[in-house]
Amino acid sequence: MKGRLERTFTRSPRMVGRKIADEFILVPIVGRGADVDAIFTLNRVGAFIWDRLDGRASGETIVAALVEGFDVDRTQAESDYELFLAQLLQIRAVAEESA
Amino acid sequence: MPSTVERAGPEFGEMSGIGPLDTPPTDGLDALREAALRACLAEFPHVRLTVSGDCMTPALVPGQAAFLARPGRPARVGDIVLVRAPAGLRLHRLVWGPPFTGPTNRVRTKGDHSLAFDPPLHPSDVLGVVIGVEGGGSARGTFWRARTFRSLIAGLWSASRVRLRWLVRTDPALRKTPE
């Protein structure tokens, strides 16, 4: 079984990300509308990861980009990525890309 | 440089549920709520939010989902509107608006169960109009004309009482003189 870092995830079509007033927010979509009861805000690193969850980049690739783009060591970046991904999975904002 | 990946930190819980709408304004968060609402209303045909507070019962009951849209035309008297009031975002009924606003161009809103009008607002403070409610009821609620009229009369009565009290306090001729 693949570890989470080898797997690829893709953003759910029922969640859109927008940059509003210097904040990055995730808005759930219900039908054709937006559900403003459950808006999530992401910090800069969260938005960085969210942008890369395109169904092509693996966890390894995203962690490498984190290490390159931020002042963080690999162990910390891996742990943060996994934690953030677990939170996104919990709110069903991402789904695993089937191979 | 951040060394941890956080999910919005403590404000996460406050943002989940962009209300309650009667939350007093807080630095940054209220502005973000409003900006997010405006952006969603501009981008999507409608937005869904859960009603909090009972000032609009029975038209809107706490916990009920309301569907709002950006006003495509000026909101009309009787519409339930989402407004940016000084005390925060409010889902109240428009009881006074165009074409009766006059040169001041101010609209008045009021909760059906509130005693007084909300402070006067500019039409641009009307962010959205309720176009439907969960369960398929009328967007304006049943007997909305009667409720709007009653609300207007109650607001005027409340305002005239406040004005009368102020007059009595400030006008010596109206004050009772001790015998």
PDB file of C-alpha atoms in Angstrom:
ATOM      1  CA  MET A   1       0.000   0.000   0.000  1.00  0.00           C
ATOM      2  CA  LYS A   2       1.282   3.428  -0.975  1.00  0.00           C
ATOM      3  CA  GLY A   3       2.169   5.927   1.707  1.00  0.00           C
ATOM      4  CA  ARG A   4       0.400   9.241   1.638  1.00  0.00           C
ATOM      5  CA  LEU A   5       3.451  10.930   0.154  1.00  0.00           C
ATOM      6  CA  GLU A   6       3.437   8.660  -2.889  1.00  0.00           C
ATOM      7  CA  ARG A   7      -0.264   9.150  -3.511  1.00  0.00           C
ATOM      8  CA  THR A   8      -1.741  11.988  -5.530  1.00  0.00           C
ATOM      9  CA  PHE A   9      -4.785  13.943  -4.501  1.00  0.00           C
ATOM     10  CA  THR A  10      -7.036  16.246  -6.428  1.00  0.00           C
ATOM     11  CA  ARG A  11      -9.205  19.141  -5.366  1.00  0.00           C
ATOM     12  CA  SER A  12     -12.862  18.287  -5.030  1.00  0.00           C
ATOM     13  CA  PRO A  13     -15.197  19.976  -7.530  1.00  0.00           C
ATOM     14  CA  ARG A  14     -17.484  20.745  -4.588  1.00  0.00           C
ATOM     15  CA  MET A  15     -14.964  23.162  -3.116  1.00  0.00           C
ATOM     16  CA  VAL A  16     -13.528  26.281  -4.722  1.00  0.00           C
ATOM     17  CA  GLY A  17     -10.576  28.321  -3.546  1.00  0.00           C
ATOM     18  CA  ARG A  18     -10.534  32.102  -3.896  1.00  0.00           C
ATOM     19  CA  LYS A  19      -8.224  34.861  -2.763  1.00  0.00           C
ATOM     20  CA  ILE A  20     -10.333  37.500  -1.088  1.00  0.00           C
ATOM     21  CA  ALA A  21      -9.117  40.518   0.852  1.00  0.00           C
ATOM     22  CA  ASP A  22      -5.599  39.072   1.170  1.00  0.00           C
ATOM     23  CA  GLU A  23      -6.991  35.831   2.556  1.00  0.00           C
ATOM     24  CA  PHE A  24      -7.306  32.522   0.777  1.00  0.00           C
ATOM     25  CA  ILE A  25     -10.684  30.956   1.405  1.00  0.00           C
ATOM     26  CA  LEU A  26     -12.295  27.659   0.505  1.00  0.00           C
ATOM     27  CA  VAL A  27     -15.993  27.818  -0.284  1.00  0.00           C
ATOM     28  CA  PRO A  28     -18.122  24.661  -0.466  1.00  0.00           C
ATOM     29  CA  ILE A  29     -20.464  24.424  -3.430  1.00  0.00           C
ATOM     30  CA  VAL A  30     -24.031  23.202  -2.962  1.00  0.00           C
ATOM     31  CA  GLY A  31     -25.936  22.693  -6.163  1.00  0.00           C
ATOM     32  CA  ARG A  32     -25.174  25.774  -8.235  1.00  0.00           C
ATOM     33  CA  GLY A  33     -24.595  27.982  -5.238  1.00  0.00           C
ATOM     34  CA  ALA A  34     -22.070  28.567  -2.498  1.00  0.00           C
ATOM     35  CA  ASP A  35     -22.538  27.433   1.078  1.00  0.00           C
ATOM     36  CA  VAL A  36     -21.283  30.346   3.116  1.00  0.00           C
ATOM     37  CA  ASP A  37     -21.941  28.507   6.381  1.00  0.00           C
ATOM     38  CA  ALA A  38     -18.736  26.572   6.038  1.00  0.00           C
ATOM     39  CA  ILE A  39     -16.083  28.825   4.607  1.00  0.00           C
ATOM     40  CA  PHE A  40     -12.542  27.850   5.482  1.00  0.00           C
ATOM     41  CA  THR A  41      -9.546  30.107   5.439  1.00  0.00           C
ATOM     42  CA  LEU A  42      -6.070  28.895   4.570  1.00  0.00           C
ATOM     43  CA  ASN A  43      -2.794  30.445   5.508  1.00  0.00           C
ATOM     44  CA  ARG A  44      -0.024  31.008   2.955  1.00  0.00           C
ATOM     45  CA  VAL A  45       1.355  27.492   3.218  1.00  0.00           C
ATOM     46  CA  GLY A  46      -2.115  25.965   3.052  1.00  0.00           C
ATOM     47  CA  ALA A  47      -2.861  27.934  -0.108  1.00  0.00           C
ATOM     48  CA  PHE A  48       0.504  26.845  -1.547  1.00  0.00           C
ATOM     49  CA  ILE A  49      -0.365  23.171  -1.010  1.00  0.00           C
ATOM     50  CA  TRP A  50      -3.968  23.629  -2.208  1.00  0.00           C
ATOM     51  CA  ASP A  51      -2.731  25.075  -5.504  1.00  0.00           C
ATOM     52  CA  ARG A  52      -0.607  22.002  -6.101  1.00  0.00           C
ATOM     53  CA  LEU A  53      -3.258  19.393  -5.353  1.00  0.00           C
ATOM     54  CA  ASP A  54      -4.061  18.991  -9.044  1.00  0.00           C
ATOM     55  CA  GLY A  55      -4.191  15.216  -9.286  1.00  0.00           C
ATOM     56  CA  ARG A  56      -0.740  15.069 -10.900  1.00  0.00           C
ATOM     57  CA  ALA A  57       1.721  16.165  -8.225  1.00  0.00           C
ATOM     58  CA  SER A  58       2.461  13.514  -5.624  1.00  0.00           C
ATOM     59  CA  GLY A  59       2.989  14.264  -1.963  1.00  0.00           C
ATOM     60  CA  GLU A  60       6.720  13.870  -2.537  1.00  0.00           C
ATOM     61  CA  THR A  61       6.663  16.606  -5.186  1.00  0.00           C
ATOM     62  CA  ILE A  62       4.631  18.951  -3.010  1.00  0.00           C
ATOM     63  CA  VAL A  63       6.859  18.399   0.021  1.00  0.00           C
ATOM     64  CA  ALA A  64       9.921  19.099  -2.136  1.00  0.00           C
ATOM     65  CA  ALA A  65       8.290  22.326  -3.332  1.00  0.00           C
ATOM     66  CA  LEU A  66       7.539  23.255   0.279  1.00  0.00           C
ATOM     67  CA  VAL A  67      11.168  22.705   1.295  1.00  0.00           C
ATOM     68  CA  GLU A  68      12.305  24.787  -1.646  1.00  0.00           C
ATOM     69  CA  GLY A  69       9.778  27.569  -1.173  1.00  0.00           C
ATOM     70  CA  PHE A  70       9.743  27.905   2.602  1.00  0.00           C
ATOM     71  CA  ASP A  71      12.247  27.958   5.399  1.00  0.00           C
ATOM     72  CA  VAL A  72      11.398  24.473   6.621  1.00  0.00           C
ATOM     73  CA  ASP A  73      13.238  21.156   6.864  1.00  0.00           C
ATOM     74  CA  ARG A  74      11.956  18.075   5.093  1.00  0.00           C
ATOM     75  CA  THR A  75      10.719  16.252   8.198  1.00  0.00           C
ATOM     76  CA  GLN A  76       8.663  19.236   9.281  1.00  0.00           C
ATOM     77  CA  ALA A  77       7.341  19.791   5.754  1.00  0.00           C
ATOM     78  CA  GLU A  78       6.257  16.138   5.496  1.00  0.00           C
ATOM     79  CA  SER A  79       4.519  16.242   8.824  1.00  0.00           C
ATOM     80  CA  ASP A  80       2.777  19.532   8.008  1.00  0.00           C
ATOM     81  CA  TYR A  81       1.703  18.299   4.582  1.00  0.00           C
ATOM     82  CA  GLU A  82       0.214  15.136   6.041  1.00  0.00           C
ATOM     83  CA  LEU A  83      -1.592  17.033   8.764  1.00  0.00           C
ATOM     84  CA  PHE A  84      -3.018  19.535   6.301  1.00  0.00           C
ATOM     85  CA  LEU A  85      -4.029  16.807   3.874  1.00  0.00           C
ATOM     86  CA  ALA A  86      -5.828  14.929   6.653  1.00  0.00           C
ATOM     87  CA  GLN A  87      -7.795  18.082   7.414  1.00  0.00           C
ATOM     88  CA  LEU A  88      -8.694  18.564   3.755  1.00  0.00           C
ATOM     89  CA  LEU A  89      -9.793  14.934   3.526  1.00  0.00           C
ATOM     90  CA  GLN A  90     -11.897  15.353   6.639  1.00  0.00           C
ATOM     91  CA  ILE A  91     -13.893  18.201   5.076  1.00  0.00           C
ATOM     92  CA  ARG A  92     -13.923  16.317   1.749  1.00  0.00           C
ATOM     93  CA  ALA A  93     -12.129  19.133  -0.018  1.00  0.00           C
ATOM     94  CA  VAL A  94      -9.789  16.685  -1.788  1.00  0.00           C
ATOM     95  CA  ALA A  95     -10.033  13.130  -3.043  1.00  0.00           C
ATOM     96  CA  GLU A  96      -7.388  10.609  -3.885  1.00  0.00           C
ATOM     97  CA  GLU A  97      -6.632  10.405  -7.574  1.00  0.00           C
ATOM     98  CA  SER A  98      -7.174   6.856  -8.738  1.00  0.00           C
ATOM     99  CA  ALA A  99      -4.205   5.526 -10.704  1.00  0.00           C
TER     100      ALA A  99
ATOM    101  CA  MET B   1       8.780  32.188   7.308  1.00  0.00           C
ATOM    102  CA  PRO B   2       6.126  29.812   8.504  1.00  0.00           C
ATOM    103  CA  SER B   3       7.421  26.478   9.653  1.00  0.00           C
ATOM    104  CA  THR B   4       4.075  24.838  10.152  1.00  0.00           C
ATOM    105  CA  VAL B   5       1.087  24.304   7.955  1.00  0.00           C
ATOM    106  CA  GLU B   6      -1.990  25.431   9.757  1.00  0.00           C
ATOM    107  CA  ARG B   7      -5.612  25.338   8.873  1.00  0.00           C
ATOM    108  CA  ALA B   8      -6.447  28.954   9.504  1.00  0.00           C
ATOM    109  CA  GLY B   9      -5.608  28.696  13.181  1.00  0.00           C
ATOM    110  CA  PRO B  10      -8.142  29.677  15.816  1.00  0.00           C
ATOM    111  CA  GLU B  11     -10.213  31.745  13.408  1.00  0.00           C
ATOM    112  CA  PHE B  12     -11.152  28.557  11.572  1.00  0.00           C
ATOM    113  CA  GLY B  13     -13.953  27.787  13.976  1.00  0.00           C
ATOM    114  CA  GLU B  14     -15.264  31.319  13.786  1.00  0.00           C
ATOM    115  CA  MET B  15     -15.287  31.352  10.036  1.00  0.00           C
ATOM    116  CA  SER B  16     -17.037  28.055   9.699  1.00  0.00           C
ATOM    117  CA  GLY B  17     -20.552  29.358   9.478  1.00  0.00           C
ATOM    118  CA  ILE B  18     -19.783  32.924   8.401  1.00  0.00           C
ATOM    119  CA  GLY B  19     -22.228  33.985  11.086  1.00  0.00           C
ATOM    120  CA  PRO B  20     -23.955  33.827  13.388  1.00  0.00           C
ATOM    121  CA  LEU B  21     -25.122  36.918  11.643  1.00  0.00           C
ATOM    122  CA  ASP B  22     -25.739  38.713  14.898  1.00  0.00           C
ATOM    123  CA  THR B  23     -22.107  38.354  15.883  1.00  0.00           C
ATOM    124  CA  PRO B  24     -20.776  41.788  16.779  1.00  0.00           C
ATOM    125  CA  PRO B  25     -18.218  43.117  14.324  1.00  0.00           C
ATOM    126  CA  THR B  26     -14.710  41.995  15.046  1.00  0.00           C
ATOM    127  CA  ASP B  27     -11.537  43.349  13.573  1.00  0.00           C
ATOM    128  CA  GLY B  28     -10.783  41.750  10.273  1.00  0.00           C
ATOM    129  CA  LEU B  29     -13.135  38.817  10.586  1.00  0.00           C
ATOM    130  CA  ASP B  30     -16.288  40.810   9.904  1.00  0.00           C
ATOM    131  CA  ALA B  31     -14.667  42.480   6.918  1.00  0.00           C
ATOM    132  CA  LEU B  32     -13.579  39.073   5.662  1.00  0.00           C
ATOM    133  CA  ARG B  33     -17.085  37.677   6.159  1.00  0.00           C
ATOM    134  CA  GLU B  34     -18.527  40.530   4.158  1.00  0.00           C
ATOM    135  CA  ALA B  35     -15.876  40.301   1.445  1.00  0.00           C
ATOM    136  CA  ALA B  36     -16.435  36.552   1.140  1.00  0.00           C
ATOM    137  CA  LEU B  37     -20.198  37.022   0.963  1.00  0.00           C
ATOM    138  CA  ARG B  38     -19.911  39.736  -1.676  1.00  0.00           C
ATOM    139  CA  ALA B  39     -17.527  37.590  -3.731  1.00  0.00           C
ATOM    140  CA  CYS B  40     -19.789  34.539  -3.482  1.00  0.00           C
ATOM    141  CA  LEU B  41     -22.886  36.571  -4.352  1.00  0.00           C
ATOM    142  CA  ALA B  42     -21.056  38.003  -7.367  1.00  0.00           C
ATOM    143  CA  GLU B  43     -19.823  34.628  -8.576  1.00  0.00           C
ATOM    144  CA  PHE B  44     -22.632  32.215  -7.819  1.00  0.00           C
ATOM    145  CA  PRO B  45     -26.329  32.358  -8.699  1.00  0.00           C
ATOM    146  CA  HIS B  46     -27.135  32.026  -5.018  1.00  0.00           C
ATOM    147  CA  VAL B  47     -25.533  31.475  -1.641  1.00  0.00           C
ATOM    148  CA  ARG B  48     -26.874  29.398   1.167  1.00  0.00           C
ATOM    149  CA  LEU B  49     -26.649  30.434   4.792  1.00  0.00           C
ATOM    150  CA  THR B  50     -28.210  29.287   8.007  1.00  0.00           C
ATOM    151  CA  VAL B  51     -30.449  31.660   9.885  1.00  0.00           C
ATOM    152  CA  SER B  52     -29.500  32.504  13.447  1.00  0.00           C
ATOM    153  CA  GLY B  53     -31.607  34.500  15.854  1.00  0.00           C
ATOM    154  CA  ASP B  54     -35.388  34.594  16.040  1.00  0.00           C
ATOM    155  CA  CYS B  55     -36.113  38.182  15.087  1.00  0.00           C
ATOM    156  CA  MET B  56     -37.573  37.094  11.754  1.00  0.00           C
ATOM    157  CA  THR B  57     -39.757  34.202  12.895  1.00  0.00           C
ATOM    158  CA  PRO B  58     -41.954  32.792  11.473  1.00  0.00           C
ATOM    159  CA  ALA B  59     -40.685  33.954   8.068  1.00  0.00           C
ATOM    160  CA  LEU B  60     -37.227  32.647   8.965  1.00  0.00           C
ATOM    161  CA  VAL B  61     -36.620  30.363  11.888  1.00  0.00           C
ATOM    162  CA  PRO B  62     -33.265  29.740  13.559  1.00  0.00           C
ATOM    163  CA  GLY B  63     -31.420  26.874  11.918  1.00  0.00           C
ATOM    164  CA  GLN B  64     -33.321  27.197   8.670  1.00  0.00           C
ATOM    165  CA  ALA B  65     -31.321  27.597   5.477  1.00  0.00           C
ATOM    166  CA  ALA B  66     -31.993  30.680   3.401  1.00  0.00           C
ATOM    167  CA  PHE B  67     -30.899  31.186  -0.190  1.00  0.00           C
ATOM    168  CA  LEU B  68     -29.746  34.633  -1.146  1.00  0.00           C
ATOM    169  CA  ALA B  69     -28.914  36.276  -4.438  1.00  0.00           C
ATOM    170  CA  ARG B  70     -27.305  39.543  -5.336  1.00  0.00           C
ATOM    171  CA  PRO B  71     -30.057  42.043  -5.929  1.00  0.00           C
ATOM    172  CA  GLY B  72     -30.466  42.294  -9.707  1.00  0.00           C
ATOM    173  CA  ARG B  73     -32.806  45.223  -9.145  1.00  0.00           C
ATOM    174  CA  PRO B  74     -33.175  47.550  -6.168  1.00  0.00           C
ATOM    175  CA  ALA B  75     -34.554  45.551  -3.241  1.00  0.00           C
ATOM    176  CA  ARG B  76     -38.249  46.165  -2.731  1.00  0.00           C
ATOM    177  CA  VAL B  77     -40.139  46.948   0.444  1.00  0.00           C
ATOM    178  CA  GLY B  78     -41.146  43.635   1.978  1.00  0.00           C
ATOM    179  CA  ASP B  79     -38.046  41.770   0.776  1.00  0.00           C
ATOM    180  CA  ILE B  80     -35.929  40.033   3.379  1.00  0.00           C
ATOM    181  CA  VAL B  81     -32.434  41.340   2.797  1.00  0.00           C
ATOM    182  CA  LEU B  82     -28.937  40.758   4.090  1.00  0.00           C
ATOM    183  CA  VAL B  83     -27.555  44.123   5.103  1.00  0.00           C
ATOM    184  CA  ARG B  84     -24.314  45.423   6.466  1.00  0.00           C
ATOM    185  CA  ALA B  85     -25.464  47.206   9.617  1.00  0.00           C
ATOM    186  CA  PRO B  86     -23.161  48.932  12.101  1.00  0.00           C
ATOM    187  CA  ALA B  87     -23.713  45.989  14.464  1.00  0.00           C
ATOM    188  CA  GLY B  88     -22.766  43.425  11.847  1.00  0.00           C
ATOM    189  CA  LEU B  89     -24.499  41.493   9.104  1.00  0.00           C
ATOM    190  CA  ARG B  90     -28.248  41.265   9.507  1.00  0.00           C
ATOM    191  CA  LEU B  91     -30.979  39.329   7.723  1.00  0.00           C
ATOM    192  CA  HIS B  92     -33.930  41.690   8.185  1.00  0.00           C
ATOM    193  CA  ARG B  93     -36.952  42.938   6.278  1.00  0.00           C
ATOM    194  CA  LEU B  94     -36.776  46.053   4.147  1.00  0.00           C
ATOM    195  CA  VAL B  95     -39.586  48.244   5.471  1.00  0.00           C
ATOM    196  CA  TRP B  96     -38.706  51.541   3.833  1.00  0.00           C
ATOM    197  CA  GLY B  97     -36.941  51.946   0.521  1.00  0.00           C
ATOM    198  CA  PRO B  98     -37.136  53.282  -3.012  1.00  0.00           C
ATOM    199  CA  PRO B  99     -39.069  55.125  -4.327  1.00  0.00           C
ATOM    200  CA  PHE B 100     -39.899  56.680  -0.942  1.00  0.00           C
ATOM    201  CA  THR B 101     -36.382  57.333   0.264  1.00  0.00           C
ATOM    202  CA  GLY B 102     -36.277  60.990  -0.815  1.00  0.00           C
ATOM    203  CA  PRO B 103     -33.074  62.979  -1.184  1.00  0.00           C
ATOM    204  CA  THR B 104     -31.353  61.177   1.691  1.00  0.00           C
ATOM    205  CA  ASN B 105     -31.516  57.901  -0.261  1.00  0.00           C
ATOM    206  CA  ARG B 106     -31.526  55.854   2.913  1.00  0.00           C
ATOM    207  CA  VAL B 107     -33.310  52.540   3.355  1.00  0.00           C
ATOM    208  CA  ARG B 108     -34.683  51.182   6.616  1.00  0.00           C
ATOM    209  CA  THR B 109     -34.742  47.588   7.732  1.00  0.00           C
ATOM    210  CA  LYS B 110     -36.223  45.942  10.763  1.00  0.00           C
ATOM    211  CA  GLY B 111     -36.521  42.479  12.228  1.00  0.00           C
ATOM    212  CA  ASP B 112     -40.172  41.392  12.250  1.00  0.00           C
ATOM    213  CA  HIS B 113     -39.886  40.912  16.010  1.00  0.00           C
ATOM    214  CA  SER B 114     -37.642  43.870  16.751  1.00  0.00           C
ATOM    215  CA  LEU B 115     -39.111  46.931  18.421  1.00  0.00           C
ATOM    216  CA  ALA B 116     -37.171  49.555  16.526  1.00  0.00           C
ATOM    217  CA  PHE B 117     -35.813  50.155  13.062  1.00  0.00           C
ATOM    218  CA  ASP B 118     -32.219  49.342  12.309  1.00  0.00           C
ATOM    219  CA  PRO B 119     -30.082  52.438  11.698  1.00  0.00           C
ATOM    220  CA  PRO B 120     -30.622  54.071   8.284  1.00  0.00           C
ATOM    221  CA  LEU B 121     -28.583  52.396   5.578  1.00  0.00           C
ATOM    222  CA  HIS B 122     -27.414  53.247   2.100  1.00  0.00           C
ATOM    223  CA  PRO B 123     -28.853  50.998  -0.634  1.00  0.00           C
ATOM    224  CA  SER B 124     -25.319  49.702  -1.276  1.00  0.00           C
ATOM    225  CA  ASP B 125     -25.374  48.197   2.234  1.00  0.00           C
ATOM    226  CA  VAL B 126     -27.942  45.706   0.949  1.00  0.00           C
ATOM    227  CA  LEU B 127     -25.724  42.754   0.076  1.00  0.00           C
ATOM    228  CA  GLY B 128     -28.316  40.209  -0.939  1.00  0.00           C
ATOM    229  CA  VAL B 129     -32.001  39.375  -1.110  1.00  0.00           C
ATOM    230  CA  VAL B 130     -33.570  36.155   0.146  1.00  0.00           C
ATOM    231  CA  ILE B 131     -34.888  34.300  -2.899  1.00  0.00           C
ATOM    232  CA  GLY B 132     -35.924  31.101  -1.179  1.00  0.00           C
ATOM    233  CA  VAL B 133     -35.903  29.194   2.049  1.00  0.00           C
ATOM    234  CA  GLU B 134     -35.341  25.585   2.952  1.00  0.00           C
ATOM    235  CA  GLY B 135     -38.602  23.707   2.811  1.00  0.00           C
ATOM    236  CA  GLY B 136     -39.876  25.693  -0.163  1.00  0.00           C
ATOM    237  CA  GLY B 137     -41.700  28.480   1.659  1.00  0.00           C
ATOM    238  CA  SER B 138     -42.160  31.969   0.306  1.00  0.00           C
ATOM    239  CA  ALA B 139     -38.980  34.055   0.119  1.00  0.00           C
ATOM    240  CA  ARG B 140     -40.747  36.897   1.917  1.00  0.00           C
ATOM    241  CA  GLY B 141     -42.644  34.673   4.318  1.00  0.00           C
ATOM    242  CA  THR B 142     -46.391  34.267   4.592  1.00  0.00           C
ATOM    243  CA  PHE B 143     -48.513  37.406   4.985  1.00  0.00           C
ATOM    244  CA  TRP B 144     -45.448  39.473   4.116  1.00  0.00           C
ATOM    245  CA  ARG B 145     -47.465  42.563   3.221  1.00  0.00           C
ATOM    246  CA  ALA B 146     -49.193  42.561   6.584  1.00  0.00           C
ATOM    247  CA  ARG B 147     -45.920  41.849   8.380  1.00  0.00           C
ATOM    248  CA  THR B 148     -44.135  44.654   6.525  1.00  0.00           C
ATOM    249  CA  PHE B 149     -46.931  47.108   7.308  1.00  0.00           C
ATOM    250  CA  ARG B 150     -47.079  46.056  10.946  1.00  0.00           C
ATOM    251  CA  SER B 151     -43.304  46.278  11.184  1.00  0.00           C
ATOM    252  CA  LEU B 152     -43.307  49.767   9.685  1.00  0.00           C
ATOM    253  CA  ILE B 153     -46.026  50.983  12.052  1.00  0.00           C
ATOM    254  CA  ALA B 154     -44.273  49.430  15.067  1.00  0.00           C
ATOM    255  CA  GLY B 155     -40.981  51.051  14.056  1.00  0.00           C
ATOM    256  CA  LEU B 156     -42.612  54.443  13.554  1.00  0.00           C
ATOM    257  CA  TRP B 157     -44.410  54.126  16.907  1.00  0.00           C
ATOM    258  CA  SER B 158     -41.162  53.240  18.630  1.00  0.00           C
ATOM    259  CA  ALA B 159     -39.337  56.122  16.930  1.00  0.00           C
ATOM    260  CA  SER B 160     -42.085  58.623  17.810  1.00  0.00           C
ATOM    261  CA  ARG B 161     -42.009  57.536  21.478  1.00  0.00           C
ATOM    262  CA  VAL B 162     -38.260  58.081  21.584  1.00  0.00           C
ATOM    263  CA  ARG B 163     -38.681  61.499  19.955  1.00  0.00           C
ATOM    264  CA  LEU B 164     -41.489  62.466  22.319  1.00  0.00           C
ATOM    265  CA  ARG B 165     -39.408  61.465  25.330  1.00  0.00           C
ATOM    266  CA  TRP B 166     -36.525  63.538  24.005  1.00  0.00           C
ATOM    267  CA  LEU B 167     -38.834  66.537  23.454  1.00  0.00           C
ATOM    268  CA  VAL B 168     -40.229  66.282  26.969  1.00  0.00           C
ATOM    269  CA  ARG B 169     -36.732  66.125  28.374  1.00  0.00           C
ATOM    270  CA  THR B 170     -35.417  69.095  26.394  1.00  0.00           C
ATOM    271  CA  ASP B 171     -38.427  71.437  26.094  1.00  0.00           C
ATOM    272  CA  PRO B 172     -39.095  73.250  29.386  1.00  0.00           C
ATOM    273  CA  ALA B 173     -42.648  74.073  28.270  1.00  0.00           C
ATOM    274  CA  LEU B 174     -43.476  70.398  28.109  1.00  0.00           C
ATOM    275  CA  ARG B 175     -41.902  69.586  31.448  1.00  0.00           C
ATOM    276  CA  LYS B 176     -44.173  69.358  34.457  1.00  0.00           C
ATOM    277  CA  THR B 177     -43.535  72.251  36.802  1.00  0.00           C
ATOM    278  CA  PRO B 178     -43.679  71.543  40.526  1.00  0.00           C
ATOM    279  CA  GLU B 179     -46.637  73.268  42.173  1.00  0.00           C
TER     280      GLU B 179
END
